[in-house]
C-alpha cells in the first residue's frame, strides 16, 4: 500500500500538556493537532492506548481491546454534564513535566466515579442512548473486561493468578456470583470505556478535520495480567494453574547484553489457527476502529519469536520458535479486507522475515540512530533507503537524538558528523533534515527530537522496571518558531504542499 510523501510526529497522549497531571483526549490534544498543522505534519503516531497496570507500560496493557481511563479528559466530562465545573476547581498541583501515576490515576478514577454516579441518577441523560448502543456493539470484549477490572479491584489490584482459585479459573458459578456482588464496579468500568471511546472518536474526527491521519501501535504480545489471558487461557502457553510455561522476549541486542525478557505469555498458534485466527481478526478490527494505519510492533515475531522458559531470569537462554507466518494476515484480509500496516522490523531480521514482509507488502522501518555504527552499507543510512519505508530519527525505546549523540564516541560519533556534515550542536536538526530529505515516503520524528530535547525527556528505558512513560511536554515548548522550522523542512522536501 502506498501513502503520500509526508511527515509526522510520534507522541503518546500521556505526554500532552495540560493541568490535570497527565495528557488526555481533551482540549490539549486538539492544541497538539494545531501544532502539527502549523508544523506541516500529516501524521500523528501514538503508542498503544490500552489501560496500563504495574509499570505503566502501554505495551503491557490490562486489555488489548479497552482504552485507558486515565486519558479521559475531565474538561469533556464537564461539557457532557457528567461533572460540575466545581469538581475541577480544586485539582491538585500536579507536576507539569512528568506523569506521577500514583497520584493522578486515583484522582482520575474518583472523577469517573462521580461522573458515573451522576449519569446513573439521570435516566434522561443525553448520553443514555449512546451508552446503551456502545454496550451492545462491544459486548464481545466489554463484558469480560469490566468483570476482570471489578474483580481486580476487589482483590487489591493483584494479578488474576493471585485471586481466589474459583475466580482465577473462571468457573461459571464464580462469574455469575461476581456479576451480582460487583455490579456497581462492573458498571463503572463499562461506563469508563464508553467515555474513553466517545472522547477518542471526537478526537479522531478533529484530527481528520485538520488533515491528520493517526498511526497506532499494535503490540504483538499481551500482558499475562490482562483480561485477554484471563478470558482466553486456551490461546496462551500456560500450565494448569494459569502460569506461563514460556514467555516472550528478544535475544541479546543493541539495547541489552542479556536480551530483553518481556515476560508476556506466548500464543498457542495451533489453537488460534484452529479458530481461524478469530481473536486476531477481532483485535485488528478494534485497532482499525481507532487508527488509520497500524504499526505492527515486533513484526519479526510473526515469522519466528524468541521463546524464553518462564524459569529463566534473563532472555539469554531462549530459542527461536516458528510463528504463524502469512496465515494470520490472510485470515485478517479475508475478514476485513486490506489493512494498512507498517512492519516494525527492528532487531534480528533474517532473510525469512524479509521474505514474509515482501510477501505481505508491508513497509518497514529505518532508524537514523542505528545508522552510524558500521559503514556506508548500513541499512539505516538514508542513501540506502527505498521509497516503501518509514524513517524515524529514533523510537520510544531510544534515547532522544540529543541524548544519543552526546553519549556516542569513537567511530560512530565521527561517522555521524562526517556523514551529516555538521558541527556537534547541529546534529539533531541535521538528523531530522536527513529523514525529511530521504526517499522514504513517511518520515516520523519523536516529539522530543522535534523540540531538540535531551536525555531527561526519554520515554522508555528497555528492561528498566520503573521510571518510564512519564515525560510530558509543556505548552510553551510547542512554539510557533519550532513549528515554522518543521514546516519549512516539510515543504522543502515535498512532505507538505508548497503554499500557493
Short mmCIF file of C-alpha atoms in Angstrom, two decimals:
data_model
loop_
_atom_site.label_atom_id
_atom_site.label_comp_id
_atom_site.label_asym_id
_atom_site.label_seq_id
_atom_site.Cartn_x
_atom_site.Cartn_y
_atom_site.Cartn_z
CA UNK A 1 0.00 0.00 0.00
CA UNK A 2 1.39 3.38 -0.99
CA UNK A 3 0.96 6.52 1.09
CA UNK A 4 1.69 10.08 0.02
CA UNK A 5 5.09 11.50 0.85
CA UNK A 6 4.58 13.13 4.25
CA UNK A 7 5.92 13.74 7.74
CA UNK A 8 4.60 13.19 11.22
CA UNK A 9 5.29 13.35 14.95
CA UNK A 10 5.46 10.46 17.43
CA UNK A 11 3.98 11.38 20.82
CA UNK A 12 1.89 9.45 23.32
CA UNK A 13 -1.23 11.24 24.66
CA UNK A 14 0.13 10.96 28.22
CA UNK A 15 2.86 13.41 27.10
CA UNK A 16 0.47 16.19 26.09
CA UNK A 17 0.46 19.36 28.25
CA UNK A 18 -2.47 20.23 30.47
CA UNK A 19 -3.43 20.99 34.07
CA UNK A 20 -4.65 17.56 35.20
CA UNK A 21 -1.47 15.55 35.75
CA UNK A 22 -1.46 13.56 32.54
CA UNK A 23 -2.06 14.29 28.87
CA UNK A 24 -5.58 13.39 27.81
CA UNK A 25 -8.05 13.32 24.91
CA UNK A 26 -9.42 16.79 25.51
CA UNK A 27 -8.51 20.35 24.51
CA UNK A 28 -4.75 19.88 24.99
CA UNK A 29 -4.78 17.09 22.38
CA UNK A 30 -6.54 19.34 19.90
CA UNK A 31 -3.97 22.07 20.57
CA UNK A 32 -1.28 19.49 19.78
CA UNK A 33 -3.06 18.87 16.47
CA UNK A 34 -2.89 22.60 15.79
CA UNK A 35 0.87 22.40 16.37
CA UNK A 36 1.04 19.55 13.85
CA UNK A 37 -0.84 21.61 11.29
CA UNK A 38 1.41 24.62 11.90
CA UNK A 39 4.40 22.27 11.52
CA UNK A 40 3.27 20.93 8.15
CA UNK A 41 2.71 17.42 9.51
CA UNK A 42 0.13 14.96 8.17
CA UNK A 43 0.54 12.12 10.65
CA UNK A 44 0.40 11.61 14.39
CA UNK A 45 1.77 8.35 15.76
CA UNK A 46 0.78 7.18 19.21
CA UNK A 47 1.83 4.27 21.40
CA UNK A 48 -0.79 1.65 22.41
CA UNK A 49 -3.82 3.19 24.15
CA UNK A 50 -4.85 0.36 26.48
CA UNK A 51 -5.30 0.61 30.25
CA UNK A 52 -1.93 0.21 31.93
CA UNK A 53 -1.09 -1.82 35.00
CA UNK A 54 2.09 -2.27 37.02
CA UNK A 55 4.95 -0.28 35.47
CA UNK A 56 2.56 1.91 33.44
CA UNK A 57 3.75 0.42 30.14
CA UNK A 58 1.33 0.79 27.22
CA UNK A 59 2.93 -2.40 25.89
CA UNK A 60 1.70 -4.38 28.92
CA UNK A 61 -1.91 -3.26 28.98
CA UNK A 62 -4.70 -4.84 31.01
CA UNK A 63 -6.62 -5.34 27.76
CA UNK A 64 -5.83 -5.46 24.05
CA UNK A 65 -9.29 -4.03 23.31
CA UNK A 66 -10.03 -1.45 26.01
CA UNK A 67 -8.92 2.17 26.30
CA UNK A 68 -7.00 3.78 29.15
CA UNK A 69 -9.40 5.63 31.53
CA UNK A 70 -6.52 7.84 32.67
CA UNK A 71 -6.66 9.50 29.24
CA UNK A 72 -10.26 10.64 29.67
CA UNK A 73 -10.49 14.44 29.67
CA UNK A 74 -12.04 15.98 32.80
CA UNK A 75 -12.97 19.07 30.79
CA UNK A 76 -15.01 16.98 28.37
CA UNK A 77 -16.83 15.38 31.33
CA UNK A 78 -17.95 18.85 32.39
CA UNK A 79 -19.07 19.62 28.83
CA UNK A 80 -21.10 16.39 28.78
CA UNK A 81 -22.92 17.32 32.01
CA UNK A 82 -21.27 14.47 33.88
CA UNK A 83 -19.36 16.68 36.32
CA UNK A 84 -19.97 20.16 37.69
CA UNK A 85 -17.24 22.68 36.90
CA UNK A 86 -16.57 22.87 40.62
CA UNK A 87 -15.23 19.29 40.53
CA UNK A 88 -12.13 20.60 38.71
CA UNK A 89 -11.72 23.83 40.64
CA UNK A 90 -9.50 22.29 43.31
CA UNK A 91 -7.45 19.93 41.15
CA UNK A 92 -4.11 19.05 42.76
CA UNK A 93 -0.98 20.90 41.69
CA UNK A 94 0.33 18.07 39.53
CA UNK A 95 3.84 18.34 38.04
CA UNK A 96 3.78 19.84 34.55
CA UNK A 97 6.78 17.97 33.10
CA UNK A 98 6.08 14.38 34.15
CA UNK A 99 3.24 12.00 35.00
CA UNK A 100 3.02 10.92 38.63
CA UNK A 101 0.86 7.84 38.04
CA UNK A 102 0.49 7.03 41.73
CA UNK A 103 -1.09 10.44 42.27
CA UNK A 104 -3.02 11.15 39.09
CA UNK A 105 -4.67 7.76 38.44
CA UNK A 106 -6.59 7.59 41.77
CA UNK A 107 -7.69 11.21 41.28
CA UNK A 108 -8.92 10.46 37.76
CA UNK A 109 -10.77 7.34 38.91
CA UNK A 110 -12.51 9.35 41.62
CA UNK A 111 -13.72 11.80 38.96
CA UNK A 112 -15.02 8.90 36.88
CA UNK A 113 -16.89 7.53 39.89
CA UNK A 114 -18.52 10.91 40.38
CA UNK A 115 -19.42 11.05 36.69
CA UNK A 116 -20.86 7.53 36.75
CA UNK A 117 -22.97 8.32 39.82
CA UNK A 118 -24.31 11.47 38.18
CA UNK A 119 -25.11 9.53 34.98
CA UNK A 120 -26.95 6.76 36.85
CA UNK A 121 -29.04 9.28 38.74
CA UNK A 122 -30.36 10.79 35.50
CA UNK A 123 -32.41 8.33 33.46
CA UNK A 124 -32.95 11.09 30.89
CA UNK A 125 -29.27 11.97 30.49
CA UNK A 126 -28.48 12.99 26.87
CA UNK A 127 -25.84 10.25 26.60
CA UNK A 128 -28.13 7.42 27.71
CA UNK A 129 -28.98 6.15 24.22
CA UNK A 130 -25.36 6.34 23.04
CA UNK A 131 -24.24 4.42 26.13
CA UNK A 132 -26.70 1.57 25.53
CA UNK A 133 -25.66 1.38 21.90
CA UNK A 134 -21.97 1.26 22.85
CA UNK A 135 -22.57 -1.60 25.31
CA UNK A 136 -24.50 -3.60 22.72
CA UNK A 137 -21.91 -3.07 19.99
CA UNK A 138 -18.91 -4.01 22.17
CA UNK A 139 -20.26 -6.82 24.30
CA UNK A 140 -17.78 -9.32 22.80
CA UNK A 141 -14.86 -7.90 24.81
CA UNK A 142 -16.50 -5.39 27.14
CA UNK A 143 -18.34 -7.77 29.48
CA UNK A 144 -15.25 -9.82 30.29
CA UNK A 145 -13.06 -6.72 30.61
CA UNK A 146 -15.40 -4.93 33.03
CA UNK A 147 -15.74 -8.09 35.13
CA UNK A 148 -11.97 -8.56 35.12
CA UNK A 149 -11.39 -4.99 36.31
CA UNK A 150 -14.06 -5.27 39.03
CA UNK A 151 -12.51 -8.50 40.31
CA UNK A 152 -9.04 -6.96 40.16
CA UNK A 153 -10.24 -4.08 42.32
CA UNK A 154 -11.96 -6.45 44.75
CA UNK A 155 -8.68 -8.36 45.10
CA UNK A 156 -6.47 -5.39 45.94
CA UNK A 157 -5.30 -4.89 42.31
CA UNK A 158 -3.36 -8.14 42.48
CA UNK A 159 -2.69 -10.11 39.31
CA UNK A 160 -5.51 -12.51 38.42
CA UNK A 161 -3.27 -15.51 39.05
CA UNK A 162 -3.28 -14.47 42.75
CA UNK A 163 -7.06 -14.27 43.09
CA UNK A 164 -9.06 -16.98 44.85
CA UNK A 165 -8.93 -20.09 42.70
CA UNK A 166 -12.59 -20.03 41.66
CA UNK A 167 -12.19 -16.53 40.19
CA UNK A 168 -8.79 -17.15 38.63
CA UNK A 169 -10.13 -20.25 36.89
CA UNK A 170 -13.37 -18.53 35.77
CA UNK A 171 -15.89 -21.10 36.85
CA UNK A 172 -19.41 -20.23 35.60
CA UNK A 173 -20.69 -20.07 39.16
CA UNK A 174 -17.95 -17.69 40.29
CA UNK A 175 -18.56 -15.37 37.35
CA UNK A 176 -22.29 -15.24 38.00
CA UNK A 177 -21.64 -14.57 41.68
CA UNK A 178 -19.15 -11.80 40.88
CA UNK A 179 -21.56 -10.13 38.45
CA UNK A 180 -24.14 -9.94 41.23
CA UNK A 181 -21.83 -8.77 44.01
CA UNK A 182 -19.73 -6.38 41.92
CA UNK A 183 -22.47 -4.90 39.75
CA UNK A 184 -21.64 -1.28 40.62
CA UNK A 185 -17.93 -1.71 39.87
CA UNK A 186 -18.69 -3.50 36.61
CA UNK A 187 -20.94 -0.60 35.65
CA UNK A 188 -18.15 1.89 36.48
CA UNK A 189 -15.61 0.19 34.22
CA UNK A 190 -18.17 -0.24 31.44
CA UNK A 191 -19.06 3.44 31.65
CA UNK A 192 -15.39 4.47 31.65
CA UNK A 193 -14.87 2.58 28.39
CA UNK A 194 -17.88 4.34 26.88
CA UNK A 195 -16.36 7.69 27.84
CA UNK A 196 -12.94 6.79 26.50
CA UNK A 197 -14.22 5.77 23.08
CA UNK A 198 -16.65 8.69 22.93
CA UNK A 199 -13.78 11.11 23.52
CA UNK A 200 -11.45 9.21 21.19
CA UNK A 201 -13.98 9.29 18.36
CA UNK A 202 -14.34 13.05 18.78
CA UNK A 203 -10.56 13.46 18.82
CA UNK A 204 -10.08 11.35 15.70
CA UNK A 205 -12.74 13.44 13.95
CA UNK A 206 -10.85 16.59 15.00
CA UNK A 207 -7.62 15.14 13.59
CA UNK A 208 -9.22 14.26 10.27
CA UNK A 209 -10.77 17.72 10.04
CA UNK A 210 -7.22 19.09 10.15
CA UNK A 211 -5.94 16.64 7.54
CA UNK A 212 -4.11 14.49 10.11
CA UNK A 213 -4.07 10.70 9.95
CA UNK A 214 -3.39 8.58 13.05
CA UNK A 215 -0.81 5.80 13.20
CA UNK A 216 -1.30 3.47 16.15
CA UNK A 217 0.90 0.81 17.68
CA UNK A 218 -0.36 -2.78 17.94
CA UNK A 219 1.78 -4.71 20.40
CA UNK A 220 2.23 -8.29 19.20
CA UNK A 221 2.01 -9.78 22.71
CA UNK A 222 -0.38 -9.10 25.58
CA UNK A 223 0.29 -8.95 29.31
CA UNK A 224 -0.20 -12.05 31.44
CA UNK A 225 -2.19 -9.95 33.88
CA UNK A 226 -4.80 -8.97 31.34
CA UNK A 227 -8.44 -9.58 30.59
CA UNK A 228 -7.32 -11.26 27.36
CA UNK A 229 -5.31 -14.04 29.03
CA UNK A 230 -7.80 -14.44 31.90
CA UNK A 231 -10.71 -14.70 29.44
CA UNK A 232 -8.97 -16.93 26.87
CA UNK A 233 -6.29 -19.04 28.62
CA UNK A 234 -6.62 -21.62 25.85
CA UNK A 235 -4.86 -19.24 23.44
CA UNK A 236 -1.67 -18.99 25.54
CA UNK A 237 1.16 -21.23 26.72
CA UNK A 238 0.03 -21.66 30.34
CA UNK A 239 0.12 -24.52 32.82
CA UNK A 240 -2.96 -25.90 34.59
CA UNK A 241 -2.79 -23.12 37.19
CA UNK A 242 -2.56 -20.34 34.61
CA UNK A 243 1.16 -19.65 34.95
CA UNK A 244 3.17 -19.13 31.74
CA UNK A 245 5.39 -22.03 30.76
CA UNK A 246 7.37 -19.81 28.37
CA UNK A 247 7.50 -16.05 27.89
CA UNK A 248 8.34 -13.58 25.16
CA UNK A 249 11.49 -11.55 24.73
CA UNK A 250 14.40 -10.92 22.39
CA UNK A 251 17.97 -12.24 22.47
CA UNK A 252 20.93 -10.02 23.37
CA UNK A 253 20.90 -6.94 21.14
CA UNK A 254 21.65 -3.21 20.84
CA UNK A 255 19.61 -2.45 23.95
CA UNK A 256 20.79 -5.18 26.36
CA UNK A 257 23.63 -7.71 26.52
CA UNK A 258 21.34 -10.18 28.31
CA UNK A 259 18.49 -9.62 25.88
CA UNK A 260 15.06 -8.48 26.96
CA UNK A 261 12.83 -10.82 28.96
CA UNK A 262 9.47 -9.17 28.38
CA UNK A 263 7.53 -11.75 30.35
CA UNK A 264 4.43 -11.83 28.12
CA UNK A 265 2.88 -15.27 27.69
CA UNK A 266 3.33 -16.79 24.26
CA UNK A 267 0.50 -17.71 21.93
CA UNK A 268 -0.63 -21.21 21.17
CA UNK A 269 -0.71 -20.55 17.46
CA UNK A 270 -2.10 -24.00 16.74
CA UNK A 271 -5.21 -23.25 18.82
CA UNK A 272 -5.62 -19.81 17.24
CA UNK A 273 -5.26 -21.37 13.79
CA UNK A 274 -7.97 -23.92 14.59
CA UNK A 275 -10.27 -21.00 15.42
CA UNK A 276 -9.46 -19.29 12.09
CA UNK A 277 -7.44 -16.65 13.97
CA UNK A 278 -10.72 -15.09 15.09
CA UNK A 279 -9.19 -13.44 18.15
CA UNK A 280 -6.57 -11.73 15.97
CA UNK A 281 -9.20 -10.67 13.45
CA UNK A 282 -11.21 -9.08 16.27
CA UNK A 283 -8.10 -7.38 17.59
CA UNK A 284 -7.21 -5.82 14.24
CA UNK A 285 -10.85 -4.84 13.70
CA UNK A 286 -10.70 -2.94 17.01
CA UNK A 287 -7.39 -1.30 16.00
CA UNK A 288 -8.90 -0.12 12.72
CA UNK A 289 -11.80 1.33 14.69
CA UNK A 290 -9.21 3.54 16.44
CA UNK A 291 -6.37 4.12 13.95
CA UNK A 292 -5.93 4.91 10.28
CA UNK A 293 -2.65 2.98 9.99
CA UNK A 294 -1.37 0.19 12.25
CA UNK A 295 2.28 -0.19 13.20
CA UNK A 296 2.85 -3.88 13.95
CA UNK A 297 5.18 -3.98 16.92
CA UNK A 298 7.80 -6.77 16.73
CA UNK A 299 6.75 -7.90 13.27
CA UNK A 300 9.54 -10.46 13.15
CA UNK A 301 7.67 -12.44 15.82
CA UNK A 302 5.12 -13.48 13.21
CA UNK A 303 7.88 -15.34 11.35
CA UNK A 304 9.72 -16.62 14.44
CA UNK A 305 9.66 -15.48 18.08
CA UNK A 306 12.15 -15.78 20.93
CA UNK A 307 10.75 -18.24 23.49
CA UNK A 308 12.24 -17.99 26.98
CA UNK A 309 11.50 -20.68 29.59
CA UNK A 310 9.49 -18.99 32.33
CA UNK A 311 12.04 -20.15 34.93
CA UNK A 312 14.87 -18.19 33.28
CA UNK A 313 15.76 -14.83 34.88
CA UNK A 314 17.04 -13.30 31.61
CA UNK A 315 16.38 -13.79 27.90
CA UNK A 316 19.81 -15.30 27.15
CA UNK A 317 18.72 -18.94 27.21
CA UNK A 318 15.83 -18.71 24.80
CA UNK A 319 15.18 -20.26 21.42
CA UNK A 320 13.58 -19.21 18.14
CA UNK A 321 10.19 -20.81 17.55
CA UNK A 322 8.14 -20.64 14.32
CA UNK A 323 5.34 -18.06 14.18
CA UNK A 324 2.16 -18.22 12.09
CA UNK A 325 3.71 -16.54 9.07
CA UNK A 326 1.39 -15.10 6.46
CA UNK A 327 -1.56 -17.27 7.54
CA UNK A 328 -2.78 -14.92 10.22
CA UNK A 329 -2.69 -11.96 7.81
CA UNK A 330 -4.54 -13.92 5.13
CA UNK A 331 -7.27 -14.53 7.72
CA UNK A 332 -7.34 -10.82 8.59
CA UNK A 333 -7.57 -9.84 4.93
CA UNK A 334 -10.34 -12.37 4.29
CA UNK A 335 -12.40 -10.91 7.15
CA UNK A 336 -11.56 -7.21 6.98
CA UNK A 337 -10.09 -6.51 3.56
CA UNK A 338 -6.76 -4.75 3.06
CA UNK A 339 -5.47 -3.17 6.26
CA UNK A 340 -2.71 -0.53 6.23
CA UNK A 341 0.22 -1.97 8.21
CA UNK A 342 3.75 -0.77 8.95
CA UNK A 343 6.10 -3.57 9.98
CA UNK A 344 8.35 -2.76 12.94
CA UNK A 345 11.25 -4.76 11.54
CA UNK A 346 13.98 -3.91 14.03
CA UNK A 347 16.24 -6.35 15.83
CA UNK A 348 17.46 -9.70 14.49
CA UNK A 349 16.00 -9.72 10.97
CA UNK A 350 16.60 -12.81 8.86
CA UNK A 351 16.02 -13.44 5.15
CA UNK A 352 12.89 -15.36 6.15
CA UNK A 353 11.49 -12.26 7.89
CA UNK A 354 12.28 -10.14 4.83
CA UNK A 355 10.57 -12.68 2.60
CA UNK A 356 7.42 -12.59 4.77
CA UNK A 357 7.42 -8.81 4.76
CA UNK A 358 7.80 -8.75 0.97
CA UNK A 359 5.02 -11.31 0.52
CA UNK A 360 2.65 -9.20 2.62
CA UNK A 361 3.78 -5.88 1.13
CA UNK A 362 4.27 -4.12 4.47
CA UNK A 363 6.69 -1.15 4.53
CA UNK A 364 9.44 -1.43 7.11
CA UNK A 365 11.29 0.99 9.37
CA UNK A 366 14.62 2.79 9.24
CA UNK A 367 16.08 4.39 12.38
CA UNK A 368 18.75 7.04 11.95
CA UNK A 369 20.24 6.47 15.40
CA UNK A 370 21.23 2.97 14.20
CA UNK A 371 22.85 4.25 11.01
CA UNK A 372 26.40 5.13 12.05
CA UNK A 373 27.72 2.11 13.94
CA UNK A 374 29.21 0.40 10.87
CA UNK A 375 29.88 1.70 7.35
CA UNK A 376 28.30 3.03 4.15
CA UNK A 377 26.38 -0.24 3.63
CA UNK A 378 24.35 0.28 6.81
CA UNK A 379 20.67 -0.46 6.22
CA UNK A 380 19.64 2.67 8.18
CA UNK A 381 21.70 5.22 6.26
CA UNK A 382 19.48 7.45 4.08
CA UNK A 383 21.29 6.68 0.82
CA UNK A 384 20.27 3.03 1.26
CA UNK A 385 16.54 3.67 1.70
CA UNK A 386 13.75 2.67 -0.64
CA UNK A 387 10.53 4.69 -1.04
CA UNK A 388 8.42 1.97 0.59
CA UNK A 389 9.80 2.68 4.05
CA UNK A 390 9.16 4.74 7.17
CA UNK A 391 12.14 6.61 8.62
CA UNK A 392 12.46 7.65 12.26
CA UNK A 393 15.21 9.62 13.96
CA UNK A 394 14.62 7.37 16.98
CA UNK A 395 11.84 5.40 18.64
CA UNK A 396 10.14 5.39 22.05
CA UNK A 397 12.76 2.83 23.18
CA UNK A 398 15.72 5.00 22.15
CA UNK A 399 17.31 7.87 23.96
CA UNK A 400 16.42 11.21 22.42
CA UNK A 401 18.65 12.04 19.47
CA UNK A 402 20.32 14.79 21.51
CA UNK A 403 20.99 12.31 24.33
CA UNK A 404 22.10 9.59 21.92
CA UNK A 405 24.65 11.83 20.23
CA UNK A 406 26.06 13.15 23.50
CA UNK A 407 26.71 9.56 24.57
CA UNK A 408 28.33 8.43 21.30
CA UNK A 409 32.08 8.30 20.83
CA UNK A 410 34.77 6.96 18.56
CA UNK A 411 33.87 5.75 15.07
CA UNK A 412 30.12 6.17 15.47
CA UNK A 413 30.41 9.82 16.52
CA UNK A 414 32.98 10.66 13.84
CA UNK A 415 30.97 8.91 11.13
CA UNK A 416 27.77 10.73 12.12
CA UNK A 417 29.45 14.12 11.99
CA UNK A 418 31.13 13.33 8.67
CA UNK A 419 28.02 11.89 7.03
CA UNK A 420 25.75 14.71 8.20
CA UNK A 421 28.49 17.29 7.57
CA UNK A 422 27.64 19.37 10.62
CA UNK A 423 29.07 20.54 13.93
CA UNK A 424 28.06 18.67 17.12
CA UNK A 425 25.47 21.25 18.16
CA UNK A 426 23.64 20.86 14.83
CA UNK A 427 23.27 17.07 14.84
CA UNK A 428 19.59 16.87 15.86
CA UNK A 429 18.50 19.34 13.19
CA UNK A 430 20.65 17.55 10.62
CA UNK A 431 19.15 14.16 11.53
CA UNK A 432 15.62 15.48 11.03
CA UNK A 433 16.69 17.10 7.79
CA UNK A 434 18.20 13.80 6.63
CA UNK A 435 14.97 11.97 7.45
CA UNK A 436 12.83 14.52 5.64
CA UNK A 437 15.16 14.61 2.64
CA UNK A 438 15.27 10.83 2.21
CA UNK A 439 13.23 8.91 -0.37
CA UNK A 440 11.23 7.15 2.38
CA UNK A 441 7.59 8.10 1.91
CA UNK A 442 6.95 8.66 5.60
CA UNK A 443 9.31 10.50 7.96
CA UNK A 444 8.31 10.35 11.64
CA UNK A 445 10.10 12.21 14.40
CA UNK A 446 9.59 11.72 18.15
CA UNK A 447 8.31 14.94 19.69
CA UNK A 448 11.42 15.16 21.88
CA UNK A 449 13.61 15.26 18.76
CA UNK A 450 11.33 17.75 17.02
CA UNK A 451 11.95 20.01 20.03
CA UNK A 452 15.69 19.12 20.32
CA UNK A 453 15.40 17.86 23.91
CA UNK A 454 17.91 15.83 25.93
CA UNK A 455 18.01 12.51 27.77
CA UNK A 456 15.95 13.84 30.67
CA UNK A 457 12.90 13.61 28.38
CA UNK A 458 13.45 10.00 27.30
CA UNK A 459 10.22 7.98 27.24
CA UNK A 460 11.41 4.44 27.94
CA UNK A 461 14.49 2.55 29.08
CA UNK A 462 14.07 -1.07 27.89
CA UNK A 463 14.48 -3.61 30.71
CA UNK A 464 14.25 -0.90 33.40
CA UNK A 465 11.19 -1.73 35.55
CA UNK A 466 10.20 1.77 36.65
CA UNK A 467 10.61 5.47 35.86
CA UNK A 468 9.36 5.02 32.29
CA UNK A 469 6.48 6.54 30.29
CA UNK A 470 6.44 9.69 32.45
CA UNK A 471 7.65 12.53 30.21
CA UNK A 472 5.30 15.40 29.43
CA UNK A 473 5.85 18.36 27.15
CA UNK A 474 5.00 21.86 28.32
CA UNK A 475 2.68 24.05 26.30
CA UNK A 476 5.43 26.64 25.93
CA UNK A 477 7.71 24.16 24.19
CA UNK A 478 5.24 23.79 21.31
CA UNK A 479 6.33 27.15 19.97
CA UNK A 480 5.41 28.82 16.71
CA UNK A 481 9.12 29.18 15.88
CA UNK A 482 9.68 25.43 16.14
CA UNK A 483 6.53 24.77 14.12
CA UNK A 484 7.67 27.14 11.38
CA UNK A 485 11.07 25.41 11.14
CA UNK A 486 9.46 21.97 10.80
CA UNK A 487 7.00 23.25 8.20
CA UNK A 488 9.82 24.77 6.17
CA UNK A 489 11.60 21.39 6.10
CA UNK A 490 8.40 19.54 5.24
CA UNK A 491 7.73 21.93 2.37
CA UNK A 492 11.34 21.94 1.16
CA UNK A 493 11.44 18.15 0.87
CA UNK A 494 7.98 17.64 -0.60
CA UNK A 495 6.31 16.34 2.55
CA UNK A 496 3.88 19.22 2.64
CA UNK A 497 2.28 21.05 -0.31
CA UNK A 498 4.06 24.30 -1.16
CA UNK A 499 2.00 27.33 -0.28
CA UNK A 500 0.17 28.99 -3.18
#
